[in-house]
Tab-separated table of C-alpha atoms and ligand atoms in Angstrom:
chain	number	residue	atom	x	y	z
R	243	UNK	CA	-14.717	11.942	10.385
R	244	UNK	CA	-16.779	12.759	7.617
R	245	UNK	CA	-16.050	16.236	7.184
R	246	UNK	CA	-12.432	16.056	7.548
R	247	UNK	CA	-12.755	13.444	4.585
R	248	UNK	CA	-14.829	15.712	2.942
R	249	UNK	CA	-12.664	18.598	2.990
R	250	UNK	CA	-9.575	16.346	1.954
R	251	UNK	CA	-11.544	14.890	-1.059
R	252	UNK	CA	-12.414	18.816	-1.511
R	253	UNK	CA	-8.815	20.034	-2.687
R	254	UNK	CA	-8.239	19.752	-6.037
R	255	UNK	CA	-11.078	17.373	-6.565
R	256	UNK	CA	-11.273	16.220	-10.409
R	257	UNK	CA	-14.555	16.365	-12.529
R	258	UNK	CA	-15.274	12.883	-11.924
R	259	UNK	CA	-14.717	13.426	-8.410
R	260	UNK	CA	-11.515	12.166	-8.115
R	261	UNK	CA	-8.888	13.313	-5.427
R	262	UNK	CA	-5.478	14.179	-7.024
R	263	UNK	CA	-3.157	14.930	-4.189
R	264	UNK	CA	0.119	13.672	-5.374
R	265	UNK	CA	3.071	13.617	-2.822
R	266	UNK	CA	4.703	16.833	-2.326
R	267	UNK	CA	2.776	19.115	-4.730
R	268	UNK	CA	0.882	21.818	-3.501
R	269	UNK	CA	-2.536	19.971	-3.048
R	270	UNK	CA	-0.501	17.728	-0.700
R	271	UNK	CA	0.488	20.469	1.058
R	272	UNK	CA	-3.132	21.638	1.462
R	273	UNK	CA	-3.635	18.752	2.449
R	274	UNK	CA	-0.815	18.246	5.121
R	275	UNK	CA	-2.112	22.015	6.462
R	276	UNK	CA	-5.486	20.907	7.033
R	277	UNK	CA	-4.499	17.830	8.618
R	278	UNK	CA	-1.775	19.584	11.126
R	279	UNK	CA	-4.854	22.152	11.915
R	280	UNK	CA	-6.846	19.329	13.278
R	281	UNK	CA	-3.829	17.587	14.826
R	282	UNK	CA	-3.246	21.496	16.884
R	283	UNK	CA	-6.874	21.293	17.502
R	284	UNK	CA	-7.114	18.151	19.010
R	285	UNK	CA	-4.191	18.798	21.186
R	286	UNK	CA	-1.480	16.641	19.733
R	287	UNK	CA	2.019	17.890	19.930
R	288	UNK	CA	3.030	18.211	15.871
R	289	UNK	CA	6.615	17.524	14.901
R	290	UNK	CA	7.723	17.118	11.594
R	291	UNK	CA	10.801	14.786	10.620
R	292	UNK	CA	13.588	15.261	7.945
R	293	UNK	CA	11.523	13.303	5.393
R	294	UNK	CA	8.018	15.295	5.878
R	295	UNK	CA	6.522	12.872	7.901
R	296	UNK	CA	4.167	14.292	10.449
R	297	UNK	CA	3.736	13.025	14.033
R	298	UNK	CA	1.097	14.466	16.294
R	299	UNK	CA	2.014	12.959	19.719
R	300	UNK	CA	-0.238	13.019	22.947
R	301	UNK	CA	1.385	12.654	26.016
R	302	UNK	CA	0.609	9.418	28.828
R	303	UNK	CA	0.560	9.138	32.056
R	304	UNK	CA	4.533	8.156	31.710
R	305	UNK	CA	6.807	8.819	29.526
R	306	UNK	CA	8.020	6.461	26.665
R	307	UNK	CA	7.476	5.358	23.411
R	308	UNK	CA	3.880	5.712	22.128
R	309	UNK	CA	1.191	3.312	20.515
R	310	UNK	CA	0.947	4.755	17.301
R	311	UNK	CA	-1.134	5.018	14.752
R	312	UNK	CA	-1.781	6.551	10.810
R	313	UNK	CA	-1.094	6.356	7.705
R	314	UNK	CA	-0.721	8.450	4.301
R	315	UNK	CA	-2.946	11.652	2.749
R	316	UNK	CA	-0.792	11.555	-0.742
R	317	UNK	CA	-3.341	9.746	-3.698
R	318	UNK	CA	-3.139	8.483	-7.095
R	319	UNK	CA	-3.906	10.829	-10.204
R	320	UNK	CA	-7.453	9.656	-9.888
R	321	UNK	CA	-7.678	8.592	-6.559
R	322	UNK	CA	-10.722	8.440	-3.981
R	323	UNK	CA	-11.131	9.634	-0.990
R	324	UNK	CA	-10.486	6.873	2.075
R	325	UNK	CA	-7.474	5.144	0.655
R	326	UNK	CA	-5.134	5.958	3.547
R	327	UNK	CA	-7.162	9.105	4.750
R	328	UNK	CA	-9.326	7.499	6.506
R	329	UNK	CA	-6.446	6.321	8.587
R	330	UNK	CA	-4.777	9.297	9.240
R	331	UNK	CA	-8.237	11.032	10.456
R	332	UNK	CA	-9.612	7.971	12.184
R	333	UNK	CA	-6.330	8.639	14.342
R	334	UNK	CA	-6.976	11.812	14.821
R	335	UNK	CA	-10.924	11.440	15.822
R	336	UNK	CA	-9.286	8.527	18.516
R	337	UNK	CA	-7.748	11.476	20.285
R	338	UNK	CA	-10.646	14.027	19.837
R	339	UNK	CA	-12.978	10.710	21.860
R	340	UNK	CA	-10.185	10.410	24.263
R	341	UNK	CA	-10.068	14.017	25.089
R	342	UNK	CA	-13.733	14.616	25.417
R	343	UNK	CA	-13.722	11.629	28.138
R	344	UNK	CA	-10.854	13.406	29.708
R	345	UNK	CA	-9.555	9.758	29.297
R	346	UNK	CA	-5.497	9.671	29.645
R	347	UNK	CA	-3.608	6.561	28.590
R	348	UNK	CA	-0.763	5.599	30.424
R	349	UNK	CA	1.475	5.138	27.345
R	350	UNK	CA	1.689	8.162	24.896
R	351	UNK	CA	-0.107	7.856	22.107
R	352	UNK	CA	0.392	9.559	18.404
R	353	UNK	CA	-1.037	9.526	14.755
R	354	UNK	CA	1.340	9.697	12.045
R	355	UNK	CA	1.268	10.851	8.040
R	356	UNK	CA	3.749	9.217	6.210
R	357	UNK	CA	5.258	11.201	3.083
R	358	UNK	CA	4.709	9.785	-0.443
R	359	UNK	CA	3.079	6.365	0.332
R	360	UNK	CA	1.865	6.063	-3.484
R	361	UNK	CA	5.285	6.260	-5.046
R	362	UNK	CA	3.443	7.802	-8.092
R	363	UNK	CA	5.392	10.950	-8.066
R	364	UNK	CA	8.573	9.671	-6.900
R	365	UNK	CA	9.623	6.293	-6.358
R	366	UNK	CA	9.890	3.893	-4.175
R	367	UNK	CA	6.314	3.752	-2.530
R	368	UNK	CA	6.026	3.791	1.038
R	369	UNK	CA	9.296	6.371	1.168
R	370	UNK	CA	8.634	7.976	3.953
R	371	UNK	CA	7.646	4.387	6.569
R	372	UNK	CA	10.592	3.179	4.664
R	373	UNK	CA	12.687	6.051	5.419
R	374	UNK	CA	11.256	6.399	8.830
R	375	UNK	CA	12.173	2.256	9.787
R	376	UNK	CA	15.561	2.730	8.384
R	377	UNK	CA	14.841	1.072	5.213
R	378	UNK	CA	15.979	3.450	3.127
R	379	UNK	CA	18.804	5.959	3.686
R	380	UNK	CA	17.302	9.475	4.284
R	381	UNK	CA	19.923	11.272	1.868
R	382	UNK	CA	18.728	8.903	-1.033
R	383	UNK	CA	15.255	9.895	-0.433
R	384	UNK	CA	15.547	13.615	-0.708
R	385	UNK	CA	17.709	13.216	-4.254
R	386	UNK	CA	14.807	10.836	-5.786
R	387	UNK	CA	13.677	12.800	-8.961
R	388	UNK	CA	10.534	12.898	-10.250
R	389	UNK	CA	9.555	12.268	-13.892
R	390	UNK	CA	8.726	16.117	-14.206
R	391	UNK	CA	11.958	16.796	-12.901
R	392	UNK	CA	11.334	17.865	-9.696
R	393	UNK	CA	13.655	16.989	-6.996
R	394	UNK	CA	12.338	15.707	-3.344
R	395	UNK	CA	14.167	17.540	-1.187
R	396	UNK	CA	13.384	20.362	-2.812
R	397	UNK	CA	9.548	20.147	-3.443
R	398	UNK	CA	9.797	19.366	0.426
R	399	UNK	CA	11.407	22.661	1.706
R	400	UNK	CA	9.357	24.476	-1.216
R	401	UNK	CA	5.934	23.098	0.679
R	402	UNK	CA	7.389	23.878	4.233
R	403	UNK	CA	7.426	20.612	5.047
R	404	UNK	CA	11.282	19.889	5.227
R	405	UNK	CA	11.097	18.980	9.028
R	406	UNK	CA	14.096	18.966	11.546
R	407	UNK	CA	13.515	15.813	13.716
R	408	UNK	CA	15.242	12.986	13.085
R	409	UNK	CA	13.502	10.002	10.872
R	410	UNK	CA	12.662	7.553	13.120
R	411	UNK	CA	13.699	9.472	16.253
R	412	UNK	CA	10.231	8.202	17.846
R	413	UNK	CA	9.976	4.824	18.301
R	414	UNK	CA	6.598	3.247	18.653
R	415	UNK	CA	6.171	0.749	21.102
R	416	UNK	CA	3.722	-0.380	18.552
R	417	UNK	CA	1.616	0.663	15.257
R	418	UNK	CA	-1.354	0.006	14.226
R	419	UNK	CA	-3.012	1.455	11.129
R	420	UNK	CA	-7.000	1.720	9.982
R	421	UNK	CA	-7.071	1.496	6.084
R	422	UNK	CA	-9.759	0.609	3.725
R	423	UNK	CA	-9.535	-2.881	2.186
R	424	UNK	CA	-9.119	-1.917	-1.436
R	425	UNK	CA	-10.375	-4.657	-2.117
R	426	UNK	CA	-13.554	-7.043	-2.495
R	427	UNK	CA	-13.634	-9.889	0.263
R	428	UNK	CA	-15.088	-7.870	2.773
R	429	UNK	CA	-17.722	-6.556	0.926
R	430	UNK	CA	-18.606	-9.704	-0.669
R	431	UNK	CA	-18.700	-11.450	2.975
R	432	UNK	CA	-20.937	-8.899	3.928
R	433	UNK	CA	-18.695	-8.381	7.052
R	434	UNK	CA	-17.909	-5.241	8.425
R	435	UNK	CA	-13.637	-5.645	9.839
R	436	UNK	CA	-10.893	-7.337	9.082
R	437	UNK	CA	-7.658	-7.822	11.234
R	438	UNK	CA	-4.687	-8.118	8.724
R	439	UNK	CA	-2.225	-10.851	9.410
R	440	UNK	CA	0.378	-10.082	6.568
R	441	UNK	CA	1.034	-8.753	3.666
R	442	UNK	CA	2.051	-10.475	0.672
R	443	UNK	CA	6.075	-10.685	-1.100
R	444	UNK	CA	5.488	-9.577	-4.149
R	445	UNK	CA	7.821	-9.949	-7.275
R	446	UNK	CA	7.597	-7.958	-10.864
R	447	UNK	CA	10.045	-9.116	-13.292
R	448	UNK	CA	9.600	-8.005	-17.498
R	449	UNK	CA	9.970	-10.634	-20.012
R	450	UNK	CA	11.411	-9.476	-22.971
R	451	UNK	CA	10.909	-12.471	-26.035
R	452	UNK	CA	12.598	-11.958	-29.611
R	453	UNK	CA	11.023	-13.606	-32.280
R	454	UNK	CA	11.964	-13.473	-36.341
R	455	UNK	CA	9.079	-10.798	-38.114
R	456	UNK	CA	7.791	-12.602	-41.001
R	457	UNK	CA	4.549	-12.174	-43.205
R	458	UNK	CA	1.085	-13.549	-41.793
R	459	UNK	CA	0.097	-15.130	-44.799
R	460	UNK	CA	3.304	-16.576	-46.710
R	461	UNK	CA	5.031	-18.285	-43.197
R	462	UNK	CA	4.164	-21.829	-42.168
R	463	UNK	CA	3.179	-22.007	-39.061
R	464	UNK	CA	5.804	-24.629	-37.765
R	465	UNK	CA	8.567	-22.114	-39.460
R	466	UNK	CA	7.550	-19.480	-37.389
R	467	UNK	CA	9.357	-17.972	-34.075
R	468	UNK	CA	6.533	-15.947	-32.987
R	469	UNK	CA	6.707	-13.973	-29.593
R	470	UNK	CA	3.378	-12.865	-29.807
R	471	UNK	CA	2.630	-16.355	-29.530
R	472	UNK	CA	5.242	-16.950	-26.562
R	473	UNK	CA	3.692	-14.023	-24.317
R	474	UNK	CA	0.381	-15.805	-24.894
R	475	UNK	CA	1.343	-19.019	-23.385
R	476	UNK	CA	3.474	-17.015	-20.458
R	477	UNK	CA	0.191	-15.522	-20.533
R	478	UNK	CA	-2.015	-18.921	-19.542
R	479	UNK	CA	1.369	-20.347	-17.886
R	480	UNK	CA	0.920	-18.095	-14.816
R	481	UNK	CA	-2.827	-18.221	-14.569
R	482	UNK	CA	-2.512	-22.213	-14.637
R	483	UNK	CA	0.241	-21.983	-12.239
R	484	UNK	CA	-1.033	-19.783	-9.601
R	485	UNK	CA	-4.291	-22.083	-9.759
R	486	UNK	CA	-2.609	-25.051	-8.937
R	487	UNK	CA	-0.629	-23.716	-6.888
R	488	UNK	CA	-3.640	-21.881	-4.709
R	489	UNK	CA	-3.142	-20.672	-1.184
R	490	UNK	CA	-2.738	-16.809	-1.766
R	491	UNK	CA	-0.423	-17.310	-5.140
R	492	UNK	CA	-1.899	-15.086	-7.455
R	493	UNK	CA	-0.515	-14.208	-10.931
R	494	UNK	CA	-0.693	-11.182	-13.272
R	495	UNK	CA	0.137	-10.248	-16.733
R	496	UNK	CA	-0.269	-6.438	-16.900
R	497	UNK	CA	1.509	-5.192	-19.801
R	498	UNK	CA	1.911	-6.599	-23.072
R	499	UNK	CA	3.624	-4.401	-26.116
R	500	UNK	CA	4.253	-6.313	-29.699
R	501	UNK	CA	6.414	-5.083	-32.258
R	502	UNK	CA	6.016	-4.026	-34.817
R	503	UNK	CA	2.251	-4.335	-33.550
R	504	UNK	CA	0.612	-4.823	-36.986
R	505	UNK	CA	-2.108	-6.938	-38.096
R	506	UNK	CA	-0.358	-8.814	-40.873
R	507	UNK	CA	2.894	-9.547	-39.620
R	508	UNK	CA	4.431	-11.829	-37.194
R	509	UNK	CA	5.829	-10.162	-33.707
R	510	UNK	CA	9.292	-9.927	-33.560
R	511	UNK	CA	9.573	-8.432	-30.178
R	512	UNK	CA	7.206	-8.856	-26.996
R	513	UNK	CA	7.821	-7.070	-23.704
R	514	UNK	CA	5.582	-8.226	-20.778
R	515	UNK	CA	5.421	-7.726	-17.316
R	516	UNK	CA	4.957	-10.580	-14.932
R	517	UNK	CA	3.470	-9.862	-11.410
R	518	UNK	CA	3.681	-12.646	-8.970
R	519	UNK	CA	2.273	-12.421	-5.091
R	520	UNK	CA	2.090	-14.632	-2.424
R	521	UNK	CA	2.768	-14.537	1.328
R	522	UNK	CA	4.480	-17.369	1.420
R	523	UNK	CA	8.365	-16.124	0.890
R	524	UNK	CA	9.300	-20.178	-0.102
R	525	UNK	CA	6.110	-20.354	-2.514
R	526	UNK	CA	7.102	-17.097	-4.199
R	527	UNK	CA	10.266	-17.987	-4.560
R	528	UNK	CA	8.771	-21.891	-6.219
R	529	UNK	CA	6.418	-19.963	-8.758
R	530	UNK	CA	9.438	-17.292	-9.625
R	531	UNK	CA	10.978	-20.796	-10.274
R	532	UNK	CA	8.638	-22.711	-12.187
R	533	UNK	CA	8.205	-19.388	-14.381
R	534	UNK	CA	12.106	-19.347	-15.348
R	535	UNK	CA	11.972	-23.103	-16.565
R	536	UNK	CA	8.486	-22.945	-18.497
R	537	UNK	CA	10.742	-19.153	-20.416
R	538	UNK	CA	13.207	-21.938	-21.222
R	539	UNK	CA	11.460	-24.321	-22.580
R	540	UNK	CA	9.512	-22.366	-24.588
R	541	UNK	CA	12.447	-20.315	-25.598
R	542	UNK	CA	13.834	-23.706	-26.498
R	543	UNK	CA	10.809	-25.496	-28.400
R	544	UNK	CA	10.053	-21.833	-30.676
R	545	UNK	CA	13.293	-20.884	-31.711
R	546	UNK	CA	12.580	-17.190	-29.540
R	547	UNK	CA	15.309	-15.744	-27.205
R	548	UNK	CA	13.933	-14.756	-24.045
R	549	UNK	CA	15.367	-12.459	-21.129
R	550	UNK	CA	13.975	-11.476	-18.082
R	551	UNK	CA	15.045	-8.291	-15.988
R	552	UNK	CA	13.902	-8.214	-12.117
R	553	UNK	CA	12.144	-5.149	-11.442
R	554	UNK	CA	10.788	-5.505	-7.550
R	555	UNK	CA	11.187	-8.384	-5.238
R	556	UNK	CA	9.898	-7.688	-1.853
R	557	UNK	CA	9.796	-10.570	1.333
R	558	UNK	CA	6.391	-11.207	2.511
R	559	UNK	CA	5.700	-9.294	6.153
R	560	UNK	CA	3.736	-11.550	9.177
R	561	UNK	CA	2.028	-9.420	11.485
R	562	UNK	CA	2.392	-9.265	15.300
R	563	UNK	CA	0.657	-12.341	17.054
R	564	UNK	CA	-0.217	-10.196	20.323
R	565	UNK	CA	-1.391	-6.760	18.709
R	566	UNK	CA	-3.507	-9.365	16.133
R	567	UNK	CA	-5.326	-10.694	19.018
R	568	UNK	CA	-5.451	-7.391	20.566
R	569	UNK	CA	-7.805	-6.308	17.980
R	570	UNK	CA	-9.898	-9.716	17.774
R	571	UNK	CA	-10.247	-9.281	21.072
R	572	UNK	CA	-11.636	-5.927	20.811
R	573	UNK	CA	-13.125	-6.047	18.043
R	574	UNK	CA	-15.544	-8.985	19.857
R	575	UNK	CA	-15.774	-6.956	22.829
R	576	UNK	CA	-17.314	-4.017	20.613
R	577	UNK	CA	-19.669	-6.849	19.350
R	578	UNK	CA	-18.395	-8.118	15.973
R	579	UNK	CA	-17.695	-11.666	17.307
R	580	UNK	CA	-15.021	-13.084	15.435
R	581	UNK	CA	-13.655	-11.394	12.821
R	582	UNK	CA	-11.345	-12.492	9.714
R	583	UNK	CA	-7.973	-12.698	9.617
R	584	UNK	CA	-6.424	-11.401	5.889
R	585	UNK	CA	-3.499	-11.057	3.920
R	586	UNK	CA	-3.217	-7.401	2.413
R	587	UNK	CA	-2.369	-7.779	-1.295
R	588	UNK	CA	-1.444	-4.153	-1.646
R	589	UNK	CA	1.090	-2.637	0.358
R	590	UNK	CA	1.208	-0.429	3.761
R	591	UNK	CA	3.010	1.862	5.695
R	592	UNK	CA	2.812	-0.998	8.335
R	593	UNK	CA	4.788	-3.314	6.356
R	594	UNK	CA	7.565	-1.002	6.911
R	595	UNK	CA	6.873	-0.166	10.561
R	596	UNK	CA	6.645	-3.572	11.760
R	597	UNK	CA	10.531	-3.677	10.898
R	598	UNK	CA	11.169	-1.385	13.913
R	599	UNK	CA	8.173	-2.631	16.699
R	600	UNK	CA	5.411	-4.929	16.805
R	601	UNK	CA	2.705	-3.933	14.406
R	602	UNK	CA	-1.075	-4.849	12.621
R	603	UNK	CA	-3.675	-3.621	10.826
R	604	UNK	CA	-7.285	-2.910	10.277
R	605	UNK	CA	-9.401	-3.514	7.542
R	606	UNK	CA	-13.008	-2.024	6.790
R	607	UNK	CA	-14.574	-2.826	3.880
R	608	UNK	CA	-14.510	-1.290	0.185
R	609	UNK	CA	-17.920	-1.239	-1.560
R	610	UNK	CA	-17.626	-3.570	-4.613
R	611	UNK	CA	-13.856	-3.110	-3.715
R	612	UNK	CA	-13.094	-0.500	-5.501
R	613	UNK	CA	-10.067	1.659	-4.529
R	614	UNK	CA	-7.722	3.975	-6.621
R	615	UNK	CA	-10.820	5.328	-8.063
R	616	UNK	CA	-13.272	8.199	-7.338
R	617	UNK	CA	-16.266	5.569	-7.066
R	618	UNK	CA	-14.452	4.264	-3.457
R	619	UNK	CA	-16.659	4.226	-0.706
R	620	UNK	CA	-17.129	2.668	2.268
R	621	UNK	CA	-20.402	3.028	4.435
R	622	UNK	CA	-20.309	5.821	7.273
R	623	UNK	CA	-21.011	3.210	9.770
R	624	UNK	CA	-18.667	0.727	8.651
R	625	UNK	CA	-16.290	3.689	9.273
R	626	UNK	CA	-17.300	4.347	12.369
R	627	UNK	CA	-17.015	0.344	13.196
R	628	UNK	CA	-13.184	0.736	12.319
R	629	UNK	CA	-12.565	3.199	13.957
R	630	UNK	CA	-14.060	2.243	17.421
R	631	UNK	CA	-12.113	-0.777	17.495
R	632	UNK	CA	-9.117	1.283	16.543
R	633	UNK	CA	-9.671	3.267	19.700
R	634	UNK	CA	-10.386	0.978	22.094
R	635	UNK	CA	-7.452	-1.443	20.755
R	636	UNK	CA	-4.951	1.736	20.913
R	637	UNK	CA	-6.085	1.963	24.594
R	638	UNK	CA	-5.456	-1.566	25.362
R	639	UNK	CA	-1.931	-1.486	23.930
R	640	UNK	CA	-1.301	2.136	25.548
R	641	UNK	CA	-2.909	0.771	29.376
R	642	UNK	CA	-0.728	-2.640	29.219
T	766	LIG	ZN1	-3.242	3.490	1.233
């Protein structure tokens, strides 16, 4: 496994190390070649679909749909090198193990790479699960444009990857993808896996607040309508609320732009962004709530006008009961006694797969839990831990 991630984290590598494979450009493509190679090698059966996802499928015992597994090989501008790699080749090392044991499964198995799972290039992120689950219509996929102008469909025939199967055409019978955590729990637990329950709803809406510019020195302060002032407290607003609130609620200012932005004069304009998460759908929906009334009543008590525009409102996504205990089960087999059960706060291609057949995940942990950045690492053994129970809990599924 670690030479495949190696030689991944070798195209186009940055200074700083970084990996810059951004969907459909050609390091993607170098990457996607190096990745079918080892699919070939290891026997699988390669097909691509319509959207450029690739699915390398080894046959069972009987027919059917497979247990599958995978994830993405597009990163970030600055990305690292196991953010959904590691899935994709931990699949692909699953078969190598089960070929060297001459081991068959009586369901097929495959490993999957979705297209475009950052949505950096184009949006939305997770196209091609999305695409592939029937979330998003295949026609509106290819015309997304990039901000260099580039059009999908076409940067996917002009890296040969402009398949002929149908999206979706294979069904899993389930899915279950390896992926590092991305984040710190883990690591701080000092525990090696994680089985991932759900995934967090997560809703982005931008708060624009107009104020009256005035001068810093000659206004009285209760003459003022100051929106610099009114994205502060939407500022401590959501902090407070997502503490009282607790549970998984968490709350996130991320960008704040004054105008006119100058030292001595009061802000007449402030545009912030407000991120709220939870996997509760009903608590989402309460903080998205309790947000709206606090705009008013500010809007109300400083003389400011406030709108807010919806930008991304996604439903939280419960994992499948059986394929969770599948992997606990597994996972204590293999000696790691009972593992944690998580919420995800980023998203997955498995979000979008368990739409269309029972699905889970697997978490290993980030060092420090640091992800989207070349200083991402996990520990070679803790890599190996993941995907061992991956293996063993593909078999299970595959054998029942
Ligand atoms: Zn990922």
């Amino acid at each position: 496994m670690q030479t495949e991630l190696e030689e991944l984290a070798a195209i186009n590598r940055g200074a700083d190390g970084s990996c810059c494979r951004l969907a459909l450009t050609d390091a993607d493509r170098r990457g996607r070649d190096l990745v079918v190679s080892w699919m070939r090698n290891a026997e699988l059966d390669v097909n691509i679909d319509r959207i450029g996802n690739i699915i390398g499928t080894r046959a069972g015992t009987q027919s059917g749909p497979p247990v599958m597994t995978g994830s993405h090989i597009d990163t970030v501008a600055t990305g690292g090198r196991y953010d959904g790699a590691y899935g994709v080749v931990a699949g692909i090392e699953v078969v190598r193990a089960l070929n060297a044991r001459k081991v068959l499964t009586k369901r097929p198995l495959a490993v999957v790479v979705f297209t475009n799972e950052e949505g950096v290039r184009f949006a939305p992120d997770m196209m091609g699960s999305l695409v592939y689950a029937g979330g998003l219509l295949l026609e509106d996929a290819l015309q997304a444009v990039s901000e260099d102008g580039a059009v999908l469909g076409e940067e996917l025939a002009r890296i040969g990857y402009a398949g002929s199967k149908r999206c979706g055409e294979i069904r899993p019978h389930a899915f279950v993808e390896l992926h590092i955590e991305q984040g710190p729990v883990l690591d701080r637990a000092n525990e090696v896996l994680a089985v991932v329950q759900d995934l967090q709803g997560i809703s982005w809406q931008e708060v624009n607040i107009r104020g009256v510019s005035n001068h810093a020195g000659t206004t009285p302060m209760n003459l003022r309508h100051d929106a610099a002032y009114g994205a502060g407290m939407v500022t401590v607003f959501v902090r407070k609320l997502a503490q009282r609130m607790g549970g998984s609620q968490v709350a996130t200012i991320g960008s704040v732009r004054l105008v006119p932005n100058l030292v001595n004069v009061i802000a007449r304009e402030a545009k912030l962004t407000v991120d709220l998460r939870n996997s509760d759908d009903a608590a989402l929906s309460a903080a998205e709530q309790e947000l709206e009334a606090f705009l008013v009543e500010i809007a109300d008590a400083e003389g400011l006008i406030i709108e807010t525009k919806r930008l991304v409102r996604t439903q939280p996504v419960r994992f499948d009961d059986r394929i969770l205990e599948t992997i606990e089960q597994v996972a204590a087999k293999l000696g790691h006694g009972e593992i944690r059960r998580m919420t995800s706060g980023a998203g997955h291609d498995a979000q979008m797969m368990a739409r269309i057949c029972p699905a889970a995940m697997i978490f290993v942990p980030s060092v420090n839990g640091i992800s989207h950045n070349p200083k991402e690492f996990t520990l070679p053994r803790h890599l190996e831990d993941g995907a061992n129970v991956l293996l063993h809990a593909m078999k299970r599924i595959a054998n029942e």
